[in-house]
Amino acid sequence: MVETAGLYQRYDNNSDYVLKNINLTINRGEFVFIVGASGAGKSTLLKLMIREIAPTSGTIKVFGQDLKRIPARRIPYLRRNIGIVFQDFRLLEERTAYDNIAFALRVTGTPWWEIRRRVPRVLEMVGLKDKERCRVCDLSGGEQQRVGIARAIVNRPAMIIADEPTGNLDPDTSLEVMNILRDINIQGTTIVVATHDQEIVDRFQKRVIYLEKGRLVSDEKKGAYIRAL
Amino acid sequence: MPFESFFYFLGEAFKSLYRNRWLSIASVGVVAITLLMLGTFMAVNFNINHMAETVKNQVEITVQIDDSAGVEERNQLRQMLVAHNSITEVRFVSREEALNRLKEQLPPGSLDGYENPEDNPLPDSFEIRTSVPEEVIPVAKEIEGYPAVEKVLYGEGTVENLFKTTTALKIIGIVLMVLLAVTAVFLISHTIRLTVLLRRREIMIMKYVGATNSFIRWPFLLEGLFLGLAGAVLPLLVLYYSYGAALQWVDAANLTFLSLIPLSTIMLQLFKYLVPLGTGLGVLGSIFSMGRFLKV
């Protein structure tokens, strides 16, 4: 699903490499935590996976497509297969939960009847069925993140990439959000989560990739944050 | 673009205009006020030019005929004038007619004592018009050398000043119009830019969920078009009513010598400039301001 080989990344020619010689493979159906201190390169790695940036050198393939060579017009279609969840939710705050999710379907050209069928279903999946008509700005942080997840899964992507999805949430709410992601994973969707929430990583016992100063220093199948260190 | 999508884009554009209604109103307001200023100035400028042209077109040459010239010489002069390429109209004015005209122009009784044709001091003359007002001076100079010509009158000095003034007015008008148009371009494009800037979050989310650039661009483009169009139509309406009122006022005050451009003509002119300027800037402003955000 994701394959990197000798991946290097830096933001301009004079700066240091943010990622150095990353070689990893993420298979279909996996649940992967990417951990490391701030500035370790977690977010950069995720940005490369959604082709927000192009690699400086080395290769990164997602769904078998070489993202260094992918034509710009193909990028939107790549992203339709990846659901993205952000730490700061990135929702349209003045609009309702329903609208936010429908928006992701509308802008990818889904017909209205399909939108009407799918949106309530994903809202139910994330436990927000009764909040359909609430404006996002009136929802709690945890509820907002659930809207974010619902938006990420509504296009039925093969993979979900979440960048610090619990970064703005309290521990209980974080757990709820992670449980939703785990449930989605059980149904077969690949999940990649960048986090430095040690408690979550330890509790879930999933694969843990540890980055330090841009290098991949450990990759454990059923890891914990502590062991990764 | 499929037909179905077009209606989607149209719907989205209107929805977003409504959703961001305060911003939309502000944008239309800026576009409208800028174009109203430009339109008002254009209307004034067009009229000044029109008046200048009208005055210039009234300039004519009077060729006074030498009293001693015989019929043959007079005919020859007439033929030369008629055959001249730059002359469009030649009219013979007898000395009696000239005196009658003078009588009409002067207060009654001023010309008492000139009733006897023998006492008429005025000569016979030809009144001629040139195809282009600017040719009056060279043509007059040329005619001075013709046979049987005593004097050529064309308001020497005054005509040169008139031409200089009208040319200066035209240049000042064009310069000011260009300056105002540049200001309009600057103001409008920045306003549209602001509308896009304030919605960069929306554009960014669209990019992340996999919307294609053209899908993102169309509603914004249509929005820019509507903002520009509304911003152009409003000043046109204001100008329509205010220009109409100005025409009525000029009419009522008996200032008909002001010879203003008719309402329909001026509106057509203004429409031709303001509508493409408003809509064009709206669309271009949208395209350019979006470029940066589409690169995510």
Coordinates of C-alpha atoms in Angstrom, one line a residue:
Chain A
M1 CA 0.0 0.0 0.0
V2 CA 2.9 2.4 0.9
E3 CA 6.4 1.6 0.0
T4 CA 9.4 3.8 0.4
A5 CA 13.0 3.2 -0.6
G6 CA 16.0 5.5 0.2
L7 CA 13.6 8.3 0.8
Y8 CA 15.1 11.7 1.6
Q9 CA 13.3 14.9 2.1
R10 CA 14.4 18.5 2.7
Y11 CA 12.4 21.7 2.2
D12 CA 15.1 23.7 0.4
N13 CA 18.6 23.2 -0.9
N14 CA 20.4 24.8 2.1
S15 CA 18.5 23.2 4.9
D16 CA 19.1 19.8 6.6
Y17 CA 17.2 16.7 5.6
V18 CA 14.0 16.3 7.5
L19 CA 13.8 12.6 6.5
K20 CA 16.9 10.5 5.9
N21 CA 17.0 7.2 4.1
I22 CA 13.5 5.9 5.0
N23 CA 12.8 2.4 3.9
L24 CA 9.4 1.0 4.9
T25 CA 6.5 -0.9 3.6
I26 CA 2.9 -0.6 4.9
N27 CA 0.6 -3.4 3.8
R28 CA -3.1 -3.5 3.2
G29 CA -5.2 -3.7 6.3
E30 CA -2.4 -2.7 8.7
F31 CA -2.7 -0.3 11.6
V32 CA 0.5 1.7 12.0
F33 CA 1.6 4.3 14.5
I34 CA 4.3 6.7 13.5
V35 CA 5.9 8.1 16.6
G36 CA 8.7 10.4 17.5
A37 CA 9.4 13.8 19.1
S38 CA 8.3 17.0 17.5
G39 CA 10.4 17.7 14.4
A40 CA 11.3 14.0 14.0
G41 CA 9.7 14.0 10.5
K42 CA 6.3 12.4 11.2
S43 CA 4.2 15.0 9.5
T44 CA 6.6 15.2 6.6
L45 CA 6.3 11.5 6.0
L46 CA 2.5 11.8 6.0
K47 CA 2.7 14.8 3.6
L48 CA 4.7 12.7 1.2
M49 CA 2.1 9.9 1.4
I50 CA -0.7 12.3 0.3
R51 CA 1.7 13.9 -2.2
E52 CA 1.3 17.3 -0.6
I53 CA 5.1 17.5 -1.2
A54 CA 7.3 15.6 -3.7
P55 CA 10.3 13.6 -2.4
T56 CA 13.7 15.2 -2.7
S57 CA 15.3 11.8 -3.5
G58 CA 14.4 8.2 -3.3
T59 CA 11.0 6.7 -4.1
I60 CA 7.7 6.6 -2.4
K61 CA 4.9 4.5 -3.9
V62 CA 1.3 4.6 -2.7
F63 CA -1.1 2.1 -4.2
G64 CA 1.7 1.2 -6.5
Q65 CA 2.0 4.7 -8.0
D66 CA 5.3 6.4 -7.9
L67 CA 4.5 9.7 -6.2
K68 CA 7.6 11.4 -7.6
R69 CA 6.4 10.8 -11.1
I70 CA 2.6 11.1 -10.7
P71 CA 1.2 13.9 -13.0
A72 CA -0.4 16.8 -11.1
R73 CA -3.8 16.0 -12.6
R74 CA -3.8 12.5 -11.1
I75 CA -3.2 13.7 -7.5
P76 CA -6.9 14.4 -6.7
Y77 CA -7.7 10.8 -7.7
L78 CA -4.9 9.5 -5.5
R79 CA -6.4 11.5 -2.6
R80 CA -9.9 10.2 -3.1
N81 CA -8.4 6.8 -2.0
I82 CA -6.9 8.3 1.2
G83 CA -8.9 9.7 4.0
I84 CA -7.1 12.5 5.9
V85 CA -7.7 13.4 9.5
F86 CA -6.0 16.4 11.1
Q87 CA -5.1 17.5 14.6
D88 CA -7.0 20.8 14.1
F89 CA -9.9 19.0 12.4
R90 CA -10.0 21.4 9.4
L91 CA -13.7 21.6 9.2
L92 CA -16.0 24.3 7.8
E93 CA -17.1 25.5 11.2
E94 CA -20.1 27.5 10.1
R95 CA -21.7 24.6 8.4
T96 CA -23.4 21.5 9.8
A97 CA -21.9 18.2 10.5
Y98 CA -23.9 16.8 7.5
D99 CA -22.7 19.6 5.2
N100 CA -19.1 19.0 6.1
I101 CA -19.3 15.4 5.1
A102 CA -21.5 16.0 2.1
F103 CA -18.9 18.6 1.0
A104 CA -16.2 15.9 0.5
L105 CA -18.6 13.9 -1.6
R106 CA -19.9 16.9 -3.6
V107 CA -16.5 18.1 -4.6
T108 CA -15.6 14.7 -5.9
G109 CA -18.7 14.7 -8.1
T110 CA -20.9 12.2 -6.2
P111 CA -24.6 12.5 -7.2
W112 CA -27.0 13.9 -4.6
W113 CA -29.0 10.7 -4.0
E114 CA -25.8 8.9 -3.1
I115 CA -24.8 11.7 -0.8
R116 CA -28.1 11.5 1.0
R117 CA -27.7 7.8 1.5
R118 CA -24.0 7.8 2.6
V119 CA -23.7 10.8 4.9
P120 CA -26.2 9.5 7.6
R121 CA -24.5 6.1 7.5
V122 CA -21.0 7.4 8.3
L123 CA -22.4 9.8 10.9
E124 CA -23.9 6.8 12.6
M125 CA -20.7 4.9 12.4
V126 CA -18.9 7.7 14.4
G127 CA -21.8 8.0 16.8
L128 CA -23.1 11.4 15.7
K129 CA -26.4 10.4 14.2
D130 CA -28.3 12.9 16.3
K131 CA -25.8 15.8 15.6
E132 CA -26.4 15.7 11.8
R133 CA -28.0 19.2 11.8
C134 CA -25.6 20.8 14.4
R135 CA -23.2 23.4 13.2
V136 CA -19.6 22.2 13.7
C137 CA -18.7 25.2 15.9
D138 CA -21.4 24.1 18.4
L139 CA -19.8 20.6 18.8
S140 CA -17.2 19.6 21.3
G141 CA -13.6 18.9 20.3
G142 CA -14.2 15.1 20.3
E143 CA -17.3 15.4 18.3
Q144 CA -15.6 17.7 15.8
Q145 CA -12.8 15.1 15.3
R146 CA -15.5 12.4 14.8
V147 CA -16.9 14.6 12.0
G148 CA -13.4 14.8 10.6
I149 CA -13.2 11.0 10.7
A150 CA -16.6 10.6 9.1
R151 CA -15.5 13.0 6.3
A152 CA -12.3 10.9 5.9
I153 CA -14.1 7.6 5.5
V154 CA -17.2 8.8 3.5
N155 CA -15.4 8.3 0.1
R156 CA -14.6 4.7 1.2
P157 CA -10.8 5.2 1.0
A158 CA -8.4 2.2 1.1
M159 CA -6.2 4.1 3.7
I160 CA -6.7 6.7 6.4
I161 CA -3.9 9.0 7.3
A162 CA -4.2 10.8 10.6
D163 CA -1.8 13.5 11.8
E164 CA -2.0 13.8 15.6
P165 CA -5.7 13.1 15.6
T166 CA -5.9 13.2 19.4
G167 CA -3.5 16.1 19.8
N168 CA -6.3 18.6 20.8
L169 CA -8.4 16.1 22.8
D170 CA -8.5 15.0 26.5
P171 CA -7.5 11.4 27.2
D172 CA -11.0 9.9 27.4
T173 CA -12.1 11.6 24.1
S174 CA -8.8 10.5 22.5
L175 CA -9.6 6.9 23.4
E176 CA -13.0 7.2 21.8
V177 CA -11.6 8.6 18.6
M178 CA -8.9 5.9 18.5
N179 CA -11.5 3.2 19.0
I180 CA -13.4 4.5 16.0
L181 CA -10.2 4.3 13.9
R182 CA -9.6 0.8 15.2
D183 CA -13.2 -0.2 14.2
I184 CA -12.6 1.2 10.7
N185 CA -9.4 -0.8 10.6
I186 CA -11.2 -4.0 11.5
Q187 CA -13.4 -3.5 8.4
G188 CA -10.2 -3.6 6.3
T189 CA -9.1 0.0 5.9
T190 CA -5.4 0.7 6.4
I191 CA -4.7 3.2 9.1
V192 CA -1.6 5.3 9.6
V193 CA -1.5 7.5 12.7
A194 CA 1.2 10.0 13.5
T195 CA 1.2 10.7 17.3
H196 CA 3.2 11.3 20.4
D197 CA 0.4 10.1 22.7
Q198 CA 2.3 7.4 24.5
E199 CA -0.8 6.1 26.4
I200 CA -2.7 5.5 23.2
V201 CA 0.2 3.7 21.5
D202 CA 0.8 1.4 24.4
R203 CA -2.8 0.5 24.8
F204 CA -3.4 -0.4 21.2
Q205 CA -0.5 -2.8 20.7
K206 CA -0.1 -2.1 16.9
R207 CA 2.8 -1.7 14.7
V208 CA 5.0 1.2 15.8
I209 CA 7.5 3.0 13.5
Y210 CA 9.8 5.3 15.5
L211 CA 11.4 8.3 13.9
E212 CA 14.3 10.2 15.4
K213 CA 15.8 13.3 13.8
G214 CA 14.5 12.1 10.4
R215 CA 15.8 8.6 10.7
L216 CA 13.7 5.4 11.1
V217 CA 15.2 3.9 14.3
S218 CA 12.8 1.1 15.1
D219 CA 9.9 -0.7 13.5
E220 CA 8.0 -3.2 15.7
K221 CA 5.1 -5.4 14.8
K222 CA 3.3 -5.2 18.1
G223 CA 5.1 -2.3 19.7
A224 CA 4.7 0.1 22.5
Y225 CA 6.0 3.7 22.7
I226 CA 8.5 2.7 25.4
R227 CA 9.9 -0.2 23.5
A228 CA 10.2 1.9 20.5
L229 CA 12.4 4.2 22.4
Chain B
M1 CA -17.7 20.5 -18.4
P2 CA -20.8 18.3 -18.3
F3 CA -24.2 20.0 -18.3
E4 CA -25.1 18.6 -14.8
S5 CA -21.9 19.9 -13.3
F6 CA -22.6 23.4 -14.7
F7 CA -25.7 23.6 -12.7
Y8 CA -23.9 22.3 -9.6
F9 CA -21.2 25.0 -10.1
L10 CA -23.9 27.6 -10.6
G11 CA -25.7 26.5 -7.5
E12 CA -22.5 26.4 -5.5
A13 CA -21.5 29.9 -6.6
F14 CA -24.9 31.3 -5.5
K15 CA -24.9 29.4 -2.3
S16 CA -21.4 30.6 -1.4
L17 CA -22.3 34.2 -2.4
Y18 CA -25.2 33.9 0.1
R19 CA -23.1 32.2 2.7
N20 CA -20.5 34.9 2.5
R21 CA -23.1 37.6 1.9
W22 CA -21.4 40.3 3.9
L23 CA -18.2 39.8 2.0
S24 CA -20.2 39.6 -1.3
I25 CA -22.0 42.8 -0.5
A26 CA -18.7 44.5 0.4
S27 CA -17.0 43.2 -2.8
V28 CA -19.9 44.3 -5.0
G29 CA -19.8 47.7 -3.2
V30 CA -16.2 48.3 -3.9
V31 CA -16.5 47.2 -7.5
A32 CA -19.7 49.3 -7.9
I33 CA -18.2 52.5 -6.3
T34 CA -15.0 52.2 -8.3
L35 CA -16.8 51.6 -11.6
L36 CA -19.3 54.4 -10.7
M37 CA -16.4 56.8 -10.4
L38 CA -14.9 55.6 -13.6
G39 CA -18.3 55.6 -15.4
T40 CA -19.1 59.2 -14.2
F41 CA -15.8 60.4 -15.3
M42 CA -16.2 58.6 -18.7
A43 CA -19.6 60.2 -19.2
V44 CA -18.3 63.7 -18.4
N45 CA -15.2 63.1 -20.6
F46 CA -17.3 61.7 -23.6
N47 CA -19.5 64.8 -23.3
I48 CA -16.6 67.2 -23.2
N49 CA -15.2 65.6 -26.3
H50 CA -18.6 65.6 -28.0
M51 CA -19.0 69.3 -27.3
A52 CA -15.5 70.0 -28.5
E53 CA -16.2 68.1 -31.7
T54 CA -19.5 69.9 -32.2
V55 CA -17.8 73.3 -31.8
K56 CA -15.0 72.2 -34.1
N57 CA -17.5 71.1 -36.8
Q58 CA -19.1 74.5 -36.8
V59 CA -15.8 76.1 -37.9
E60 CA -16.1 77.3 -41.5
I61 CA -14.2 79.4 -43.9
T62 CA -15.5 82.5 -45.5
V63 CA -13.9 83.3 -48.9
Q64 CA -14.6 87.0 -49.7
I65 CA -14.7 87.6 -53.4
D66 CA -12.8 90.5 -54.9
D67 CA -15.3 93.1 -56.1
S68 CA -13.5 93.7 -59.2
A69 CA -13.6 90.0 -60.3
G70 CA -15.7 89.2 -63.3
V71 CA -18.3 86.4 -63.7
E72 CA -15.8 84.1 -65.4
E73 CA -13.3 84.5 -62.6
R74 CA -15.9 83.9 -60.0
N75 CA -17.1 80.7 -61.7
Q76 CA -13.5 79.6 -62.0
L77 CA -13.0 80.2 -58.2
R78 CA -16.2 78.3 -57.5
Q79 CA -15.1 75.3 -59.6
M80 CA -11.8 75.2 -57.9
L81 CA -13.4 75.2 -54.5
V82 CA -15.9 72.5 -55.4
A83 CA -13.1 70.3 -57.0
H84 CA -11.0 70.6 -53.8
N85 CA -10.6 67.2 -52.1
S86 CA -10.9 68.5 -48.5
I87 CA -13.9 70.7 -49.1
T88 CA -17.3 69.2 -48.6
E89 CA -19.7 72.1 -48.9
V90 CA -19.5 75.4 -50.9
R91 CA -22.3 77.9 -50.5
F92 CA -22.5 81.3 -52.3
V93 CA -23.5 84.2 -50.0
S94 CA -24.5 87.4 -51.7
R95 CA -23.6 90.7 -50.2
E96 CA -27.3 91.4 -49.5
E97 CA -27.7 88.1 -47.6
A98 CA -24.6 88.9 -45.6
L99 CA -26.0 92.2 -44.7
N100 CA -29.3 90.7 -43.7
R101 CA -27.5 88.2 -41.4
L102 CA -25.5 90.9 -39.8
K103 CA -28.8 92.8 -39.1
E104 CA -30.2 89.8 -37.3
Q105 CA -27.2 89.5 -35.2
L106 CA -26.8 93.1 -34.2
P107 CA -29.2 95.1 -32.0
P108 CA -32.0 96.8 -34.1
G109 CA -31.1 100.1 -35.6
S110 CA -27.3 99.5 -35.5
L111 CA -27.1 99.3 -39.3
D112 CA -29.4 102.3 -40.0
G113 CA -28.1 104.2 -43.0
Y114 CA -27.0 101.1 -44.9
E115 CA -30.4 100.4 -46.5
N116 CA -29.2 101.4 -49.9
P117 CA -27.6 98.5 -51.7
E118 CA -24.9 100.9 -52.9
D119 CA -23.9 101.6 -49.3
N120 CA -23.5 97.9 -48.4
P121 CA -19.8 97.5 -47.5
L122 CA -19.9 93.7 -47.5
P123 CA -18.5 91.7 -50.4
D124 CA -20.0 88.6 -52.0
S125 CA -18.5 85.4 -50.6
F126 CA -18.4 81.6 -50.5
E127 CA -18.9 79.8 -47.3
I128 CA -17.1 76.5 -47.3
R129 CA -16.7 73.6 -44.9
T130 CA -14.0 71.0 -44.8
S131 CA -14.4 67.3 -44.3
V132 CA -12.2 67.3 -41.2
P133 CA -12.2 70.4 -38.9
E134 CA -8.4 70.2 -38.6
E135 CA -8.0 70.9 -42.3
V136 CA -9.6 74.4 -42.0
I137 CA -6.2 76.1 -41.5
P138 CA -4.2 74.5 -44.3
V139 CA -7.2 74.9 -46.7
A140 CA -7.7 78.5 -45.8
K141 CA -4.0 79.2 -46.4
E142 CA -4.2 77.5 -49.8
I143 CA -7.3 79.4 -50.9
E144 CA -5.6 82.7 -50.2
G145 CA -3.6 82.1 -53.4
Y146 CA -6.7 81.4 -55.6
P147 CA -7.8 84.0 -58.2
A148 CA -10.6 86.5 -57.4
V149 CA -10.1 86.1 -53.7
E150 CA -9.9 89.2 -51.6
K151 CA -9.7 87.8 -48.2
V152 CA -10.1 84.4 -46.4
L153 CA -11.6 84.5 -43.0
Y154 CA -11.7 81.5 -40.6
G155 CA -11.3 83.0 -37.2
E156 CA -7.5 83.0 -37.3
G157 CA -6.0 82.6 -33.8
T158 CA -9.3 81.5 -32.2
V159 CA -9.5 78.3 -34.3
E160 CA -5.9 77.4 -33.5
N161 CA -6.7 78.0 -29.8
L162 CA -9.9 75.9 -30.0
F163 CA -8.0 73.0 -31.6
K164 CA -5.2 73.2 -29.0
T165 CA -7.8 73.3 -26.2
T166 CA -9.8 70.3 -27.5
T167 CA -6.6 68.3 -28.0
A168 CA -5.4 69.1 -24.5
L169 CA -8.8 68.2 -23.1
K170 CA -8.7 64.9 -25.0
I171 CA -5.3 64.0 -23.7
I172 CA -6.1 65.0 -20.1
G173 CA -9.3 62.9 -20.4
I174 CA -7.5 59.9 -21.6
V175 CA -4.8 60.1 -19.0
L176 CA -7.3 60.5 -16.1
M177 CA -9.5 57.7 -17.5
V178 CA -6.5 55.3 -17.7
L179 CA -5.5 56.3 -14.2
L180 CA -9.0 55.7 -12.9
A181 CA -9.2 52.4 -14.8
V182 CA -5.9 51.3 -13.3
T183 CA -7.2 52.2 -9.8
A184 CA -10.4 50.2 -10.6
V185 CA -8.3 47.2 -11.7
F186 CA -6.2 47.4 -8.5
L187 CA -9.2 47.8 -6.2
I188 CA -11.4 45.2 -7.8
S189 CA -8.7 42.5 -8.1
H190 CA -7.7 43.1 -4.5
T191 CA -11.3 42.8 -3.3
I192 CA -11.8 39.5 -5.2
R193 CA -8.5 38.4 -3.8
L194 CA -9.7 39.0 -0.4
T195 CA -12.8 36.9 -0.9
V196 CA -10.7 34.0 -2.1
L197 CA -8.2 34.6 0.7
L198 CA -10.9 34.4 3.4
R199 CA -12.0 31.1 2.0
R200 CA -8.6 29.4 1.6
R201 CA -9.6 26.9 4.3
E202 CA -12.4 25.8 2.0
I203 CA -10.1 25.5 -0.9
M204 CA -7.5 23.6 1.2
I205 CA -10.2 21.1 2.4
M206 CA -11.3 20.6 -1.2
K207 CA -7.8 19.7 -2.2
Y208 CA -7.4 17.3 0.7
V209 CA -10.6 15.4 -0.1
G210 CA -9.5 15.0 -3.7
A211 CA -11.4 17.7 -5.7
T212 CA -9.8 18.4 -9.0
N213 CA -8.5 22.0 -9.7
S214 CA -11.1 22.7 -12.3
F215 CA -13.9 21.5 -9.9
I216 CA -12.6 24.0 -7.3
R217 CA -12.0 26.8 -9.8
W218 CA -15.4 26.9 -11.5
P219 CA -17.6 28.0 -8.6
F220 CA -15.0 30.7 -7.6
L221 CA -14.8 31.8 -11.2
L222 CA -18.6 32.1 -11.5
E223 CA -18.7 33.9 -8.2
G224 CA -16.1 36.4 -9.4
L225 CA -18.1 36.8 -12.6
F226 CA -21.3 37.5 -10.6
L227 CA -19.6 39.9 -8.3
G228 CA -18.1 41.8 -11.2
L229 CA -21.3 41.8 -13.1
A230 CA -23.4 43.1 -10.2
G231 CA -20.6 45.6 -9.5
A232 CA -20.9 46.9 -13.1
V233 CA -24.7 46.8 -13.4
L234 CA -25.3 48.9 -10.2
P235 CA -23.3 51.9 -11.4
L236 CA -24.9 51.6 -14.8
L237 CA -28.3 51.9 -13.2
V238 CA -27.2 54.9 -11.2
L239 CA -25.6 56.5 -14.2
Y240 CA -28.8 55.8 -16.3
Y241 CA -31.0 57.7 -13.9
S242 CA -28.6 60.5 -13.0
Y243 CA -27.6 61.1 -16.6
G244 CA -31.3 61.1 -17.6
A245 CA -31.9 63.7 -14.8
A246 CA -29.0 65.8 -16.0
L247 CA -30.4 65.8 -19.6
Q248 CA -33.8 66.9 -18.3
W249 CA -32.2 69.6 -16.2
V250 CA -30.2 70.9 -19.2
D251 CA -33.4 70.9 -21.3
A252 CA -35.4 72.6 -18.6
A253 CA -32.8 75.3 -18.0
N254 CA -32.7 76.0 -21.8
L255 CA -29.0 75.2 -22.0
T256 CA -29.5 73.3 -25.3
F257 CA -26.3 74.8 -26.7
L258 CA -24.5 72.3 -24.4
S259 CA -25.4 69.6 -27.0
L260 CA -25.0 66.6 -24.7
I261 CA -24.8 63.0 -25.9
P262 CA -28.2 61.3 -25.9
L263 CA -28.9 58.8 -23.1
S264 CA -29.1 55.7 -25.2
T265 CA -25.8 56.4 -26.9
I266 CA -23.9 57.2 -23.7
M267 CA -25.3 54.1 -21.9
L268 CA -24.3 51.9 -24.8
Q269 CA -20.7 53.3 -24.6
L270 CA -20.6 52.9 -20.8
F271 CA -22.0 49.4 -21.0
K272 CA -19.3 48.5 -23.5
Y273 CA -16.6 49.5 -21.1
L274 CA -17.9 48.8 -17.6
V275 CA -19.5 45.4 -18.0
P276 CA -16.4 43.7 -19.6
L277 CA -14.2 45.5 -17.1
G278 CA -16.3 44.4 -14.1
T279 CA -16.8 40.8 -15.1
G280 CA -13.4 40.4 -16.6
L281 CA -11.7 41.6 -13.4
G282 CA -14.0 39.5 -11.3
V283 CA -13.0 36.4 -13.3
L284 CA -9.3 37.2 -13.6
G285 CA -9.1 38.2 -10.0
S286 CA -10.5 34.9 -8.9
I287 CA -8.2 32.9 -11.2
F288 CA -5.1 34.7 -10.1
S289 CA -5.9 34.7 -6.4
M290 CA -6.7 31.0 -6.4
G291 CA -3.5 29.9 -8.1
R292 CA -1.5 29.9 -4.9
F293 CA -3.9 27.8 -2.9
L294 CA -4.4 25.3 -5.6
K295 CA -0.8 24.1 -5.3
V296 CA -1.4 22.1 -2.1

